[in-house]
Structure formats: structure tokens, C-alpha cells
mmCIF file of C-alpha atoms in Angstrom:
data_model
loop_
_atom_site.group_PDB
_atom_site.id
_atom_site.type_symbol
_atom_site.label_atom_id
_atom_site.label_comp_id
_atom_site.label_asym_id
_atom_site.label_seq_id
_atom_site.Cartn_x
_atom_site.Cartn_y
_atom_site.Cartn_z
ATOM 1 C CA MET A 19 -0.175 0.454 -0.204
ATOM 2 C CA LYS A 20 1.387 3.369 -0.893
ATOM 3 C CA THR A 21 1.584 6.169 1.659
ATOM 4 C CA HIS A 22 -0.748 9.222 1.558
ATOM 5 C CA GLY A 23 2.545 11.263 0.485
ATOM 6 C CA GLU A 24 3.289 8.931 -2.243
ATOM 7 C CA LEU A 25 -0.587 8.403 -3.131
ATOM 8 C CA LYS A 26 -0.528 13.026 -3.377
ATOM 9 C CA GLY A 27 2.380 12.823 -5.784
ATOM 10 C CA PHE A 28 0.883 10.228 -8.012
ATOM 11 C CA TRP A 29 -2.154 12.177 -8.577
ATOM 12 C CA GLU A 30 0.033 15.912 -8.430
ATOM 13 C CA ARG A 31 1.943 14.331 -11.004
ATOM 14 C CA ARG A 32 -1.288 12.791 -13.204
ATOM 15 C CA LEU A 33 -2.964 15.864 -13.251
ATOM 16 C CA GLN A 34 -0.196 17.750 -14.158
ATOM 17 C CA SER A 35 0.526 16.187 -17.023
ATOM 18 C CA ASP A 36 -3.197 15.382 -18.582
ATOM 19 C CA TRP A 37 -5.797 17.582 -16.757
ATOM 20 C CA THR A 38 -8.867 15.956 -18.935
ATOM 21 C CA GLU A 39 -11.312 13.076 -18.997
ATOM 22 C CA SER A 40 -8.622 10.594 -19.335
ATOM 23 C CA GLY A 41 -6.967 12.137 -16.731
ATOM 24 C CA VAL A 42 -9.472 11.113 -14.201
ATOM 25 C CA GLY A 43 -11.133 8.946 -15.908
ATOM 26 C CA TYR A 44 -9.407 5.169 -17.327
ATOM 27 C CA ALA A 45 -5.839 6.370 -18.240
ATOM 28 C CA ALA A 46 -5.415 3.211 -20.814
ATOM 29 C CA LEU A 47 -8.769 3.336 -22.487
ATOM 30 C CA GLY A 48 -7.411 7.607 -24.067
ATOM 31 C CA ARG A 49 -9.068 10.652 -23.908
ATOM 32 C CA ALA A 50 -11.486 9.880 -27.208
ATOM 33 C CA PHE A 51 -13.211 6.536 -25.103
ATOM 34 C CA ASN A 52 -13.126 8.469 -21.942
ATOM 35 C CA THR A 53 -15.012 11.429 -23.015
ATOM 36 C CA TRP A 54 -18.075 9.157 -24.615
ATOM 37 C CA MET A 55 -17.592 7.232 -21.466
ATOM 38 C CA TYR A 56 -18.062 10.632 -19.130
ATOM 39 C CA ARG A 57 -21.280 11.464 -21.847
ATOM 40 C CA VAL A 58 -22.771 8.315 -19.770
ATOM 41 C CA ARG A 59 -21.822 9.319 -16.406
ATOM 42 C CA ALA A 60 -22.976 12.926 -17.086
ATOM 43 C CA GLU A 61 -26.830 11.049 -18.223
ATOM 44 C CA VAL A 62 -27.419 9.457 -15.295
ATOM 45 C CA PHE A 63 -25.802 11.778 -12.782
ATOM 46 C CA ASP A 64 -27.915 14.383 -13.836
ATOM 47 C CA ARG A 65 -31.048 12.122 -13.870
ATOM 48 C CA GLU A 66 -30.336 10.867 -10.323
ATOM 49 C CA ALA A 67 -28.812 14.451 -8.609
ATOM 50 C CA ALA A 68 -32.500 15.907 -10.412
ATOM 51 C CA THR A 69 -34.600 13.604 -7.963
ATOM 52 C CA ILE A 70 -33.184 13.900 -4.758
ATOM 53 C CA PRO A 71 -35.416 15.580 -2.178
ATOM 54 C CA LEU A 72 -33.728 19.595 -2.481
ATOM 55 C CA HIS A 73 -34.883 22.604 -4.093
ATOM 56 C CA LEU A 74 -31.283 22.629 -5.477
ATOM 57 C CA PRO A 75 -31.294 26.105 -7.086
ATOM 58 C CA ASP A 76 -31.167 26.972 -3.173
ATOM 59 C CA ALA A 77 -28.575 24.604 -1.984
ATOM 60 C CA ARG A 78 -25.066 24.764 -0.824
ATOM 61 C CA VAL A 79 -23.048 21.597 -2.647
ATOM 62 C CA LEU A 80 -19.465 20.413 -1.968
ATOM 63 C CA ASP A 81 -17.968 18.462 -4.444
ATOM 64 C CA ILE A 82 -15.181 16.745 -3.376
ATOM 65 C CA GLY A 83 -12.211 15.556 -5.824
ATOM 66 C CA SER A 84 -13.007 17.927 -8.456
ATOM 67 C CA GLY A 85 -10.544 17.402 -10.864
ATOM 68 C CA THR A 86 -11.306 18.642 -13.922
ATOM 69 C CA GLY A 87 -14.795 20.082 -12.556
ATOM 70 C CA PHE A 88 -16.724 17.682 -14.428
ATOM 71 C CA TYR A 89 -19.469 17.430 -11.489
ATOM 72 C CA VAL A 90 -19.112 20.622 -10.602
ATOM 73 C CA ARG A 91 -20.246 21.627 -14.440
ATOM 74 C CA ARG A 92 -23.105 18.916 -13.281
ATOM 75 C CA TRP A 93 -24.533 20.484 -10.362
ATOM 76 C CA GLN A 94 -24.665 24.104 -12.181
ATOM 77 C CA GLY A 95 -26.271 22.917 -14.825
ATOM 78 C CA LEU A 96 -29.001 21.615 -12.530
ATOM 79 C CA GLY A 97 -29.800 25.091 -11.367
ATOM 80 C CA VAL A 98 -27.008 24.894 -7.852
ATOM 81 C CA LYS A 99 -25.634 28.396 -7.299
ATOM 82 C CA SER A 100 -23.695 27.933 -4.460
ATOM 83 C CA ILE A 101 -20.741 25.218 -4.567
ATOM 84 C CA VAL A 102 -17.859 24.674 -3.038
ATOM 85 C CA GLY A 103 -14.785 22.629 -4.485
ATOM 86 C CA CYS A 104 -11.959 20.686 -3.136
ATOM 87 C CA ASP A 105 -9.473 18.223 -4.368
ATOM 88 C CA LEU A 106 -6.478 17.094 -2.724
ATOM 89 C CA THR A 107 -4.098 18.388 -5.399
ATOM 90 C CA ALA A 108 -2.620 21.540 -6.449
ATOM 91 C CA ALA A 109 -2.563 21.058 -9.946
ATOM 92 C CA ALA A 110 -6.178 20.697 -10.223
ATOM 93 C CA VAL A 111 -7.245 23.373 -7.486
ATOM 94 C CA GLU A 112 -5.153 26.180 -9.136
ATOM 95 C CA ARG A 113 -6.694 25.066 -12.927
ATOM 96 C CA LEU A 114 -10.468 24.891 -11.751
ATOM 97 C CA ARG A 115 -10.120 28.249 -9.967
ATOM 98 C CA GLY A 116 -9.414 29.514 -13.541
ATOM 99 C CA ARG A 117 -12.334 27.495 -14.905
ATOM 100 C CA PHE A 118 -15.247 28.264 -12.457
ATOM 101 C CA PRO A 119 -14.429 31.873 -11.716
ATOM 102 C CA GLY A 120 -17.927 32.055 -9.160
ATOM 103 C CA VAL A 121 -16.834 29.105 -7.400
ATOM 104 C CA GLU A 122 -14.609 28.594 -4.065
ATOM 105 C CA PHE A 123 -12.498 25.959 -4.332
ATOM 106 C CA HIS A 124 -10.032 24.554 -1.179
ATOM 107 C CA GLU A 125 -6.605 21.831 -2.006
ATOM 108 C CA VAL A 126 -8.075 19.653 0.867
ATOM 109 C CA ASP A 127 -7.772 15.827 1.912
ATOM 110 C CA ILE A 128 -10.720 14.945 2.996
ATOM 111 C CA ALA A 129 -9.515 12.511 5.477
ATOM 112 C CA GLU A 130 -8.560 15.045 6.961
ATOM 113 C CA PRO A 131 -10.094 18.349 6.312
ATOM 114 C CA GLY A 132 -9.024 20.131 9.147
ATOM 115 C CA ASP A 133 -11.484 23.659 9.456
ATOM 116 C CA VAL A 134 -11.637 24.851 5.804
ATOM 117 C CA LEU A 135 -14.904 23.187 5.913
ATOM 118 C CA GLU A 136 -17.646 24.693 8.097
ATOM 119 C CA PRO A 137 -19.934 21.965 10.010
ATOM 120 C CA GLY A 138 -23.645 21.685 8.635
ATOM 121 C CA SER A 139 -22.929 24.211 6.042
ATOM 122 C CA PHE A 140 -23.696 21.609 2.866
ATOM 123 C CA ASP A 141 -27.337 20.471 1.689
ATOM 124 C CA ALA A 142 -25.777 18.472 -0.558
ATOM 125 C CA VAL A 143 -22.036 16.662 -1.292
ATOM 126 C CA SER A 144 -20.907 14.989 -3.912
ATOM 127 C CA ALA A 145 -18.160 12.505 -3.935
ATOM 128 C CA MET A 146 -17.911 11.051 -7.149
ATOM 129 C CA ASP A 147 -14.898 8.407 -8.328
ATOM 130 C CA MET A 148 -12.544 9.628 -5.686
ATOM 131 C CA LEU A 149 -13.294 7.102 -2.993
ATOM 132 C CA PHE A 150 -12.006 4.164 -3.832
ATOM 133 C CA HIS A 151 -8.298 5.962 -4.173
ATOM 134 C CA ILE A 152 -7.988 6.226 -0.619
ATOM 135 C CA THR A 153 -6.784 3.190 -0.492
ATOM 136 C CA ASP A 154 -6.044 3.191 3.767
ATOM 137 C CA ASP A 155 -9.168 1.785 5.363
ATOM 138 C CA ALA A 156 -9.320 4.107 8.644
ATOM 139 C CA ARG A 157 -8.044 7.116 6.265
ATOM 140 C CA TYR A 158 -11.257 5.769 3.879
ATOM 141 C CA ARG A 159 -13.644 5.844 7.326
ATOM 142 C CA ALA A 160 -12.510 8.683 8.156
ATOM 143 C CA ALA A 161 -13.302 10.744 5.107
ATOM 144 C CA LEU A 162 -16.813 9.498 5.253
ATOM 145 C CA HIS A 163 -17.101 11.388 8.783
ATOM 146 C CA SER A 164 -15.379 14.226 7.508
ATOM 147 C CA VAL A 165 -18.228 14.323 4.908
ATOM 148 C CA ALA A 166 -20.859 13.589 7.105
ATOM 149 C CA ALA A 167 -19.765 16.413 8.917
ATOM 150 C CA ALA A 168 -20.044 19.147 6.870
ATOM 151 C CA LEU A 169 -23.251 18.472 5.361
ATOM 152 C CA ARG A 170 -26.589 19.219 7.205
ATOM 153 C CA PRO A 171 -28.780 16.384 8.893
ATOM 154 C CA GLY A 172 -31.009 15.566 6.867
ATOM 155 C CA GLY A 173 -28.510 16.334 4.297
ATOM 156 C CA VAL A 174 -27.439 14.454 1.051
ATOM 157 C CA PHE A 175 -24.482 12.401 -0.308
ATOM 158 C CA VAL A 176 -24.426 11.059 -3.663
ATOM 159 C CA LEU A 177 -21.491 9.313 -4.123
ATOM 160 C CA SER A 178 -20.073 6.759 -7.441
ATOM 161 C CA GLU A 179 -18.106 3.324 -6.214
ATOM 162 C CA ASN A 180 -17.692 -0.314 -7.173
ATOM 163 C CA PHE A 181 -19.734 -2.200 -4.402
ATOM 164 C CA LEU A 182 -17.920 -5.294 -4.678
ATOM 165 C CA GLN A 183 -20.344 -8.507 -4.890
ATOM 166 C CA ARG A 184 -17.295 -10.642 -5.181
ATOM 167 C CA PRO A 185 -14.271 -10.176 -2.828
ATOM 168 C CA GLU A 186 -12.285 -6.913 -2.342
ATOM 169 C CA GLN A 187 -9.557 -5.975 -4.202
ATOM 170 C CA ARG A 188 -6.044 -3.598 -3.319
ATOM 171 C CA GLY A 189 -3.985 -2.157 -5.528
ATOM 172 C CA ASP A 190 -1.550 0.236 -4.729
ATOM 173 C CA HIS A 191 -3.581 3.446 -6.418
ATOM 174 C CA GLN A 192 -6.870 1.747 -6.174
ATOM 175 C CA VAL A 193 -9.154 -0.313 -3.387
ATOM 176 C CA ASN A 194 -12.484 -1.514 -4.489
ATOM 177 C CA HIS A 195 -14.407 -2.574 -1.651
ATOM 178 C CA THR A 196 -16.986 -4.546 -1.457
ATOM 179 C CA LEU A 197 -21.217 -3.869 -0.823
ATOM 180 C CA PRO A 198 -21.037 -4.694 3.061
ATOM 181 C CA TRP A 199 -18.170 -2.639 3.545
ATOM 182 C CA ILE A 200 -19.355 0.271 2.548
ATOM 183 C CA THR A 201 -22.575 0.140 3.210
ATOM 184 C CA HIS A 202 -21.847 -0.666 6.929
ATOM 185 C CA ALA A 203 -18.854 2.431 7.265
ATOM 186 C CA LEU A 204 -21.373 4.920 5.661
ATOM 187 C CA ASP A 205 -23.638 3.624 8.275
ATOM 188 C CA GLU A 206 -21.027 4.200 10.829
ATOM 189 C CA ALA A 207 -20.116 7.738 9.524
ATOM 190 C CA GLY A 208 -24.356 8.401 10.319
ATOM 191 C CA PHE A 209 -25.494 7.924 6.723
ATOM 192 C CA ASP A 210 -28.719 6.076 5.605
ATOM 193 C CA VAL A 211 -28.375 4.467 1.950
ATOM 194 C CA MET A 212 -31.961 5.492 -0.248
ATOM 195 C CA ARG A 213 -30.573 3.257 -3.359
ATOM 196 C CA ARG A 214 -27.978 2.750 -5.766
ATOM 197 C CA MET A 215 -28.094 2.085 -9.524
ATOM 198 C CA PRO A 216 -25.340 1.470 -12.392
ATOM 199 C CA MET A 217 -23.165 4.502 -14.023
ATOM 200 C CA LEU A 218 -21.370 3.039 -16.126
ATOM 201 C CA VAL A 219 -21.976 -1.038 -17.402
ATOM 202 C CA LEU A 220 -19.546 -2.480 -20.355
ATOM 203 C CA MET A 221 -17.589 1.230 -20.663
ATOM 204 C CA ASN A 222 -15.117 0.395 -17.609
ATOM 205 C CA ALA A 223 -12.925 -1.980 -16.203
ATOM 206 C CA GLN A 224 -15.269 -4.868 -14.972
ATOM 207 C CA VAL A 225 -14.145 -4.888 -11.425
ATOM 208 C CA ASP A 226 -16.857 -6.965 -10.213
ATOM 209 C CA ALA A 227 -17.222 -10.090 -12.959
ATOM 210 C CA ASN A 228 -16.157 -13.275 -13.071
ATOM 211 C CA PRO A 229 -12.122 -12.749 -13.896
ATOM 212 C CA VAL A 230 -12.468 -14.524 -17.342
ATOM 213 C CA TRP A 231 -15.321 -12.167 -18.953
ATOM 214 C CA ARG A 232 -13.220 -9.630 -17.098
ATOM 215 C CA LYS A 233 -10.205 -10.069 -18.758
ATOM 216 C CA LEU A 234 -11.906 -10.818 -21.971
ATOM 217 C CA TRP A 235 -13.245 -7.293 -22.218
ATOM 218 C CA GLY A 236 -10.587 -5.588 -20.754
ATOM 219 C CA GLY A 237 -8.588 -6.607 -23.558
ATOM 220 C CA LEU A 238 -10.853 -6.056 -26.053
ATOM 221 C CA LEU A 239 -11.585 -2.065 -24.877
ATOM 222 C CA ARG A 240 -7.678 -1.759 -24.678
ATOM 223 C CA ALA A 241 -7.079 -3.486 -28.098
ATOM 224 C CA VAL A 242 -9.920 -1.079 -29.723
ATOM 225 C CA THR A 243 -8.702 1.889 -28.005
ATOM 226 C CA LEU A 244 -4.644 1.748 -29.096
ATOM 227 C CA SER A 245 -5.330 5.020 -30.736
ATOM 228 C CA GLU A 246 -7.654 8.193 -30.342
ATOM 229 C CA ARG A 247 -9.995 7.549 -33.361
ATOM 230 C CA THR A 248 -10.358 3.710 -33.008
ATOM 231 C CA GLY A 249 -10.870 4.793 -29.701
ATOM 232 C CA GLY A 250 -13.408 7.415 -30.416
ATOM 233 C CA LEU A 251 -15.177 5.075 -32.889
ATOM 234 C CA ALA A 252 -15.434 1.966 -30.413
ATOM 235 C CA GLY A 253 -16.682 5.151 -28.001
ATOM 236 C CA SER A 254 -19.459 6.170 -30.483
ATOM 237 C CA LEU A 255 -20.779 2.683 -30.776
ATOM 238 C CA LEU A 256 -21.114 1.635 -27.193
ATOM 239 C CA TYR A 257 -22.451 4.659 -26.007
ATOM 240 C CA PRO A 258 -26.345 4.516 -26.885
ATOM 241 C CA LEU A 259 -25.946 0.959 -25.599
ATOM 242 C CA GLU A 260 -24.406 1.886 -22.816
ATOM 243 C CA ARG A 261 -27.400 4.501 -22.450
ATOM 244 C CA ARG A 262 -29.854 1.619 -22.111
ATOM 245 C CA LEU A 263 -28.196 -1.021 -19.878
ATOM 246 C CA VAL A 264 -27.610 1.886 -17.248
ATOM 247 C CA ARG A 265 -31.565 2.575 -17.281
ATOM 248 C CA LEU A 266 -32.695 -1.093 -17.476
ATOM 249 C CA LEU A 267 -29.904 -2.679 -15.029
ATOM 250 C CA ARG A 268 -30.261 -2.518 -11.309
ATOM 251 C CA GLU A 269 -26.960 -4.110 -10.669
ATOM 252 C CA SER A 270 -23.071 -3.191 -12.488
ATOM 253 C CA PRO A 271 -19.863 -5.167 -12.748
ATOM 254 C CA THR A 272 -18.674 -1.768 -12.727
ATOM 255 C CA THR A 273 -18.602 1.521 -11.626
ATOM 256 C CA GLU A 274 -22.300 2.604 -9.393
ATOM 257 C CA MET A 275 -23.589 5.473 -8.033
ATOM 258 C CA MET A 276 -25.578 5.853 -4.714
ATOM 259 C CA ILE A 277 -27.486 8.481 -2.876
ATOM 260 C CA CYS A 278 -27.647 8.697 0.805
ATOM 261 C CA ARG A 279 -29.099 11.452 3.693
ATOM 262 C CA ARG A 280 -27.075 11.913 6.712
ATOM 263 C CA ARG A 281 -29.219 11.146 10.025
#
């Protein structure tokens, strides 16, 4: 397991060199394919976040792990006017402040936010595609407690994770926890799960699938994304199928989105 400092350095270097969808997404599949993948993520997020029990134009929202600001833009599109963003890296925060001049951004480690985030001051918090990059379990749980502290009672927490039904998977830069482990950690932090739905199905690593299928599909995806041209073509062909699958299926072998309420 990498130390916290090593992980921060990894993300500083990665976002400094590639501040795009591929930098924050599945880098091995290239920018063109990731752009199509993020179109699906956007549609799922917009559809589900629009139904949370808040009057969004009056809500105060915190986006954690803002990266390129993809989900900051999504909240803005849903009518949210008061947004605070944060990221672990200076590389992201400096650029985010230029891209979103009306949004407040902080360089924050959500596992140890200090006094940057006023307790109970947010109506909603999003943490998209970032919690599985906290590879220390204690820091993961600390991050959830920090989110709960920032939310008002009854506030909404929107997150994406891999929620494995199969055994946990641990790597240097990512840990895929099981669904029971994550829901238990959320419960300990003071959250009730409202619902969970697929965010992607085929356009991402099949981390919760049969190992044979996972290897075959992963190899195929990497093969068809060897160039930006073929990656863009593969993304455009998969996109209409993926849009349908995320609406039809109740669970996914890859990234899912969950909506929770703070007790």
C-alpha cells in the first residue's frame, strides 16, 4: 500500500500532465473513449441528482475530488448556484479556479480537512470516482465522517464506487471494497442509503465480473482504444447501448452511483 504522500504525489503528477477526462478517468483507454464514457456518467448523474429531495437552486453543495470540474459543471447545469469544490492536488485546484471563477475551491484532503469546511453548512455533497483511491481503510472511514460533519442533518451524499459483490481488490492506487463493507462504513458515519444504480456497465473495467469475462472484455477495450481514432469510434458505437443498459439494469459489474441521507 502506498503512503498518503506517495498517493498525493501520484495524482499531482497525473493531473499536471493530463487535466482531461482521461487524466481523471480510465487513462489506459485514451481521451476519446473517456469522453464518450463521461457522457454516460453525465446523463446518469443529471437524471438521479435532479430527483434528490432538495430545491437545488437554493442548495449549498460541496464537490469532493473535483478534478477537472466535471461534476461541478453538472451541479451548475442542475441550477445550483452555491458550490464549493475541493481536491487533494494543487494541480487541479489552480486550474479549477481559472475555469470556474464563481466557485470557491480548496486544496483539501477530505480524510483530514481541518477547519476548512464549516460543519453542517452543506445541503448536498458529491464524491464521484474518488473514494476508491483512498487506499487506507481508516482514512476512507475518516473521509466519510468528514462528509457527514460537513452536511446538515437530512443532507444528501451522492457518491460513486464499485460496490463489489465479489471479494475486495487491493492495489497501489485503488481499493475496490465490497458493498457490505462500504454500507457498514456509511452507517457508522451516520448515513442511510436511499438508492443505488448503475453508472456504467460495459464502458469501464469489469471489476465485479467473472474473472474470465473481466480479462476478455478488458483486453478487447484496450485493443480497440490503441489509437484515439479507434477509441472514439468504439466509444460512439458503445454509447447508445450503454445509455440503455444503465437505465434497464439494477446492478452493474463496474461503477455504480449511490445516494444517501445524513441522519
